[in-house]
Amino acid sequence: SITLNGSAVSLGGSATVGNTPSFCAFRNSTQSISQSTYTQVGFDVEEYDTDGCYNNTGSTVTLNGISTPSYSFAPNVAGKYLIGAAVNANSSTDFDAFLVSIYKNGAERHRSLNSNRHFDTALASFIVTANGTSDYFSVYCYSEQSGGTTLQASDNSNAIRLMYFNATKLIGV
């Protein structure tokens, strides 16, 4: 047994110490992103989900007692989390604006820098506190193109992921 901050922690037997819950999901196909509108990105394939806290479906479900909206992460352990997302623009047209935003409980909390290059990937990451009982996180994308066309966000089937949504617990609260 080890004592940390006055608490005993046992590392024997089947006990594990780790940064969970954590997950990584990606998009298996293209998705249309409407012009001048924040559109939720549906990361529909889980690469891993250590504690079943990511909803990779298009409807609200209950995960670990938490009502979790579609394509959202609702950690069931309070703590500080590193959350990241990337969205790839599958367009040969340059943008006026192309952003990826991470939302907490339905409100934007962090936004990527504006990209205006065709075939670019917008990235966002930040550290945030989650309460472990009701907080949830989602990813939205925003685009504006001079031609007014709908953007296709896409991933590819190769080993390199151009679009992902992930989170890892860093520490307890």
PDB file of C-alpha atoms in Angstrom:
ATOM      1  CA  SER A   1       0.000   0.000   0.000  1.00  0.00           C
ATOM      2  CA  ILE A   2       1.117   3.544  -0.790  1.00  0.00           C
ATOM      3  CA  THR A   3      -0.068   6.712   0.913  1.00  0.00           C
ATOM      4  CA  LEU A   4      -0.893   9.686  -1.331  1.00  0.00           C
ATOM      5  CA  ASN A   5      -2.214  12.931   0.139  1.00  0.00           C
ATOM      6  CA  GLY A   6      -3.160  11.111   3.324  1.00  0.00           C
ATOM      7  CA  SER A   7      -5.089   8.314   1.533  1.00  0.00           C
ATOM      8  CA  ALA A   8      -3.903   4.742   1.277  1.00  0.00           C
ATOM      9  CA  VAL A   9      -3.831   3.286  -2.240  1.00  0.00           C
ATOM     10  CA  SER A  10      -3.371  -0.437  -2.782  1.00  0.00           C
ATOM     11  CA  LEU A  11      -1.699  -1.565  -5.994  1.00  0.00           C
ATOM     12  CA  GLY A  12      -1.839  -5.278  -5.274  1.00  0.00           C
ATOM     13  CA  GLY A  13      -4.102  -7.935  -6.772  1.00  0.00           C
ATOM     14  CA  SER A  14      -6.347  -6.858  -9.629  1.00  0.00           C
ATOM     15  CA  ALA A  15      -6.462  -3.207  -8.598  1.00  0.00           C
ATOM     16  CA  THR A  16      -5.471  -0.710 -11.270  1.00  0.00           C
ATOM     17  CA  VAL A  17      -4.637   2.948 -11.200  1.00  0.00           C
ATOM     18  CA  GLY A  18      -5.322   4.748 -14.437  1.00  0.00           C
ATOM     19  CA  ASN A  19      -6.701   7.693 -16.269  1.00  0.00           C
ATOM     20  CA  THR A  20     -10.210   6.408 -16.790  1.00  0.00           C
ATOM     21  CA  PRO A  21     -12.767   6.840 -18.009  1.00  0.00           C
ATOM     22  CA  SER A  22     -11.301   7.512 -21.422  1.00  0.00           C
ATOM     23  CA  PHE A  23     -12.433   6.952 -24.988  1.00  0.00           C
ATOM     24  CA  CYS A  24     -11.562   7.585 -28.612  1.00  0.00           C
ATOM     25  CA  ALA A  25     -14.143   7.632 -31.417  1.00  0.00           C
ATOM     26  CA  PHE A  26     -13.923   8.419 -35.103  1.00  0.00           C
ATOM     27  CA  ARG A  27     -16.217   9.004 -38.049  1.00  0.00           C
ATOM     28  CA  ASN A  28     -16.502   6.058 -40.425  1.00  0.00           C
ATOM     29  CA  SER A  29     -17.857   8.035 -43.414  1.00  0.00           C
ATOM     30  CA  THR A  30     -18.410  11.560 -44.701  1.00  0.00           C
ATOM     31  CA  GLN A  31     -20.906  13.889 -43.042  1.00  0.00           C
ATOM     32  CA  SER A  32     -22.421  17.060 -44.482  1.00  0.00           C
ATOM     33  CA  ILE A  33     -21.772  20.233 -42.504  1.00  0.00           C
ATOM     34  CA  SER A  34     -24.362  22.905 -43.329  1.00  0.00           C
ATOM     35  CA  GLN A  35     -23.209  26.334 -44.430  1.00  0.00           C
ATOM     36  CA  SER A  36     -22.951  28.976 -41.639  1.00  0.00           C
ATOM     37  CA  THR A  37     -24.423  26.644 -39.009  1.00  0.00           C
ATOM     38  CA  TYR A  38     -22.834  24.770 -36.109  1.00  0.00           C
ATOM     39  CA  THR A  39     -23.468  21.092 -36.878  1.00  0.00           C
ATOM     40  CA  GLN A  40     -22.824  18.274 -34.426  1.00  0.00           C
ATOM     41  CA  VAL A  41     -20.325  15.750 -35.755  1.00  0.00           C
ATOM     42  CA  GLY A  42     -21.462  12.145 -35.383  1.00  0.00           C
ATOM     43  CA  PHE A  43     -18.399  10.179 -34.333  1.00  0.00           C
ATOM     44  CA  ASP A  44     -19.990   6.776 -34.770  1.00  0.00           C
ATOM     45  CA  VAL A  45     -17.191   4.223 -34.271  1.00  0.00           C
ATOM     46  CA  GLU A  46     -15.486   3.681 -30.925  1.00  0.00           C
ATOM     47  CA  GLU A  47     -11.827   2.769 -31.072  1.00  0.00           C
ATOM     48  CA  TYR A  48     -11.968   2.225 -27.308  1.00  0.00           C
ATOM     49  CA  ASP A  49     -14.256   3.239 -24.443  1.00  0.00           C
ATOM     50  CA  THR A  50     -12.868   2.071 -21.098  1.00  0.00           C
ATOM     51  CA  ASP A  51     -15.988   2.632 -19.005  1.00  0.00           C
ATOM     52  CA  GLY A  52     -18.873   2.814 -21.487  1.00  0.00           C
ATOM     53  CA  CYS A  53     -19.189   6.617 -21.185  1.00  0.00           C
ATOM     54  CA  TYR A  54     -19.353   7.528 -24.898  1.00  0.00           C
ATOM     55  CA  ASN A  55     -22.635   7.396 -26.833  1.00  0.00           C
ATOM     56  CA  ASN A  56     -21.837   6.569 -30.465  1.00  0.00           C
ATOM     57  CA  THR A  57     -25.504   6.534 -31.532  1.00  0.00           C
ATOM     58  CA  GLY A  58     -27.848   9.162 -32.973  1.00  0.00           C
ATOM     59  CA  SER A  59     -30.197   9.149 -29.956  1.00  0.00           C
ATOM     60  CA  THR A  60     -30.032   9.955 -26.262  1.00  0.00           C
ATOM     61  CA  VAL A  61     -29.213   6.913 -24.103  1.00  0.00           C
ATOM     62  CA  THR A  62     -28.525   6.285 -20.417  1.00  0.00           C
ATOM     63  CA  LEU A  63     -24.902   5.340 -19.744  1.00  0.00           C
ATOM     64  CA  ASN A  64     -23.822   4.591 -16.166  1.00  0.00           C
ATOM     65  CA  GLY A  65     -26.944   6.356 -14.883  1.00  0.00           C
ATOM     66  CA  ILE A  66     -26.266   9.529 -16.936  1.00  0.00           C
ATOM     67  CA  SER A  67     -28.629  10.655 -19.703  1.00  0.00           C
ATOM     68  CA  THR A  68     -26.179  11.053 -22.583  1.00  0.00           C
ATOM     69  CA  PRO A  69     -27.172  12.875 -25.807  1.00  0.00           C
ATOM     70  CA  SER A  70     -26.198  11.474 -29.202  1.00  0.00           C
ATOM     71  CA  TYR A  71     -22.491  11.334 -30.026  1.00  0.00           C
ATOM     72  CA  SER A  72     -21.497  12.654 -26.588  1.00  0.00           C
ATOM     73  CA  PHE A  73     -19.120  11.715 -23.788  1.00  0.00           C
ATOM     74  CA  ALA A  74     -20.578  11.706 -20.255  1.00  0.00           C
ATOM     75  CA  PRO A  75     -17.863  10.659 -17.780  1.00  0.00           C
ATOM     76  CA  ASN A  76     -19.146   8.960 -14.645  1.00  0.00           C
ATOM     77  CA  VAL A  77     -16.122   9.937 -12.547  1.00  0.00           C
ATOM     78  CA  ALA A  78     -15.552  13.508 -11.367  1.00  0.00           C
ATOM     79  CA  GLY A  79     -12.245  15.024 -12.379  1.00  0.00           C
ATOM     80  CA  LYS A  80     -10.225  17.074 -14.813  1.00  0.00           C
ATOM     81  CA  TYR A  81     -10.309  15.770 -18.387  1.00  0.00           C
ATOM     82  CA  LEU A  82      -8.220  16.428 -21.471  1.00  0.00           C
ATOM     83  CA  ILE A  83     -10.708  16.530 -24.350  1.00  0.00           C
ATOM     84  CA  GLY A  84      -9.704  16.759 -27.998  1.00  0.00           C
ATOM     85  CA  ALA A  85     -11.308  16.724 -31.429  1.00  0.00           C
ATOM     86  CA  ALA A  86     -10.305  16.980 -35.082  1.00  0.00           C
ATOM     87  CA  VAL A  87     -12.528  17.455 -38.133  1.00  0.00           C
ATOM     88  CA  ASN A  88     -11.244  17.211 -41.695  1.00  0.00           C
ATOM     89  CA  ALA A  89     -12.676  19.301 -44.531  1.00  0.00           C
ATOM     90  CA  ASN A  90     -13.128  17.275 -47.668  1.00  0.00           C
ATOM     91  CA  SER A  91     -13.312  20.268 -49.993  1.00  0.00           C
ATOM     92  CA  SER A  92     -11.152  21.678 -52.769  1.00  0.00           C
ATOM     93  CA  THR A  93     -12.633  25.157 -52.127  1.00  0.00           C
ATOM     94  CA  ASP A  94     -10.946  27.506 -49.659  1.00  0.00           C
ATOM     95  CA  PHE A  95     -13.081  28.666 -46.720  1.00  0.00           C
ATOM     96  CA  ASP A  96     -14.057  31.964 -45.234  1.00  0.00           C
ATOM     97  CA  ALA A  97     -14.203  30.036 -41.935  1.00  0.00           C
ATOM     98  CA  PHE A  98     -13.756  26.420 -40.813  1.00  0.00           C
ATOM     99  CA  LEU A  99     -13.884  25.653 -37.073  1.00  0.00           C
ATOM    100  CA  VAL A 100     -14.294  22.756 -34.693  1.00  0.00           C
ATOM    101  CA  SER A 101     -15.835  23.447 -31.266  1.00  0.00           C
ATOM    102  CA  ILE A 102     -16.129  21.360 -28.129  1.00  0.00           C
ATOM    103  CA  TYR A 103     -19.395  21.833 -26.253  1.00  0.00           C
ATOM    104  CA  LYS A 104     -20.070  21.134 -22.572  1.00  0.00           C
ATOM    105  CA  ASN A 105     -23.722  20.535 -21.620  1.00  0.00           C
ATOM    106  CA  GLY A 106     -24.941  21.989 -24.928  1.00  0.00           C
ATOM    107  CA  ALA A 107     -22.891  25.221 -24.820  1.00  0.00           C
ATOM    108  CA  GLU A 108     -19.667  25.994 -26.643  1.00  0.00           C
ATOM    109  CA  ARG A 109     -16.653  25.844 -24.296  1.00  0.00           C
ATOM    110  CA  HIS A 110     -13.632  25.744 -26.613  1.00  0.00           C
ATOM    111  CA  ARG A 111     -13.069  26.566 -30.293  1.00  0.00           C
ATOM    112  CA  SER A 112     -10.225  25.869 -32.697  1.00  0.00           C
ATOM    113  CA  LEU A 113      -8.387  28.579 -34.535  1.00  0.00           C
ATOM    114  CA  ASN A 114     -10.030  29.542 -37.803  1.00  0.00           C
ATOM    115  CA  SER A 115      -8.782  27.663 -40.842  1.00  0.00           C
ATOM    116  CA  ASN A 116      -9.391  28.888 -44.358  1.00  0.00           C
ATOM    117  CA  ARG A 117      -7.533  26.313 -46.417  1.00  0.00           C
ATOM    118  CA  HIS A 118      -9.130  23.581 -48.472  1.00  0.00           C
ATOM    119  CA  PHE A 119      -8.636  19.952 -47.354  1.00  0.00           C
ATOM    120  CA  ASP A 120      -7.589  21.247 -43.914  1.00  0.00           C
ATOM    121  CA  THR A 121      -8.144  19.703 -40.488  1.00  0.00           C
ATOM    122  CA  ALA A 122      -9.396  21.857 -37.602  1.00  0.00           C
ATOM    123  CA  LEU A 123      -8.174  20.756 -34.156  1.00  0.00           C
ATOM    124  CA  ALA A 124      -9.301  21.683 -30.650  1.00  0.00           C
ATOM    125  CA  SER A 125      -8.275  20.450 -27.202  1.00  0.00           C
ATOM    126  CA  PHE A 126      -8.567  21.731 -23.664  1.00  0.00           C
ATOM    127  CA  ILE A 127      -8.695  20.661 -20.024  1.00  0.00           C
ATOM    128  CA  VAL A 128     -12.054  20.901 -18.291  1.00  0.00           C
ATOM    129  CA  THR A 129     -13.689  19.774 -15.053  1.00  0.00           C
ATOM    130  CA  ALA A 130     -16.524  17.240 -15.218  1.00  0.00           C
ATOM    131  CA  ASN A 131     -18.787  16.503 -12.240  1.00  0.00           C
ATOM    132  CA  GLY A 132     -19.208  12.770 -12.952  1.00  0.00           C
ATOM    133  CA  THR A 133     -23.001  12.906 -12.595  1.00  0.00           C
ATOM    134  CA  SER A 134     -24.469  15.010 -15.412  1.00  0.00           C
ATOM    135  CA  ASP A 135     -21.809  16.783 -17.505  1.00  0.00           C
ATOM    136  CA  TYR A 136     -21.458  15.760 -21.139  1.00  0.00           C
ATOM    137  CA  PHE A 137     -19.288  16.841 -24.073  1.00  0.00           C
ATOM    138  CA  SER A 138     -19.954  16.966 -27.823  1.00  0.00           C
ATOM    139  CA  VAL A 139     -18.178  18.189 -30.960  1.00  0.00           C
ATOM    140  CA  TYR A 140     -19.578  20.674 -33.477  1.00  0.00           C
ATOM    141  CA  CYS A 141     -18.192  21.977 -36.749  1.00  0.00           C
ATOM    142  CA  TYR A 142     -18.824  25.310 -38.490  1.00  0.00           C
ATOM    143  CA  SER A 143     -17.968  26.301 -42.050  1.00  0.00           C
ATOM    144  CA  GLU A 144     -18.448  29.187 -44.427  1.00  0.00           C
ATOM    145  CA  GLN A 145     -17.476  29.013 -48.069  1.00  0.00           C
ATOM    146  CA  SER A 146     -17.776  31.852 -50.568  1.00  0.00           C
ATOM    147  CA  GLY A 147     -19.745  29.581 -52.903  1.00  0.00           C
ATOM    148  CA  GLY A 148     -22.203  28.747 -50.124  1.00  0.00           C
ATOM    149  CA  THR A 149     -21.839  24.993 -50.574  1.00  0.00           C
ATOM    150  CA  THR A 150     -22.313  22.346 -47.902  1.00  0.00           C
ATOM    151  CA  LEU A 151     -19.006  20.996 -46.633  1.00  0.00           C
ATOM    152  CA  GLN A 152     -18.333  17.278 -46.476  1.00  0.00           C
ATOM    153  CA  ALA A 153     -16.403  16.370 -43.325  1.00  0.00           C
ATOM    154  CA  SER A 154     -14.645  13.085 -43.847  1.00  0.00           C
ATOM    155  CA  ASP A 155     -12.365  10.452 -42.461  1.00  0.00           C
ATOM    156  CA  ASN A 156     -10.560   7.884 -44.505  1.00  0.00           C
ATOM    157  CA  SER A 157     -10.305   4.144 -44.144  1.00  0.00           C
ATOM    158  CA  ASN A 158      -6.527   4.202 -43.723  1.00  0.00           C
ATOM    159  CA  ALA A 159      -4.700   3.842 -40.432  1.00  0.00           C
ATOM    160  CA  ILE A 160      -4.344   7.643 -40.190  1.00  0.00           C
ATOM    161  CA  ARG A 161      -7.369   9.216 -38.526  1.00  0.00           C
ATOM    162  CA  LEU A 162      -8.262  12.651 -39.866  1.00  0.00           C
ATOM    163  CA  MET A 163     -11.319  12.990 -37.636  1.00  0.00           C
ATOM    164  CA  TYR A 164     -11.570  11.971 -34.005  1.00  0.00           C
ATOM    165  CA  PHE A 165     -13.078  12.843 -30.639  1.00  0.00           C
ATOM    166  CA  ASN A 166     -11.321  11.665 -27.479  1.00  0.00           C
ATOM    167  CA  ALA A 167     -11.048  12.293 -23.758  1.00  0.00           C
ATOM    168  CA  THR A 168      -8.912  11.063 -20.881  1.00  0.00           C
ATOM    169  CA  LYS A 169      -9.275  11.733 -17.165  1.00  0.00           C
ATOM    170  CA  LEU A 170      -6.133  13.428 -15.915  1.00  0.00           C
ATOM    171  CA  ILE A 171      -6.794  13.744 -12.171  1.00  0.00           C
ATOM    172  CA  GLY A 172      -9.661  13.660  -9.683  1.00  0.00           C
ATOM    173  CA  VAL A 173     -11.326  16.918  -8.698  1.00  0.00           C
TER     174      VAL A 173
END
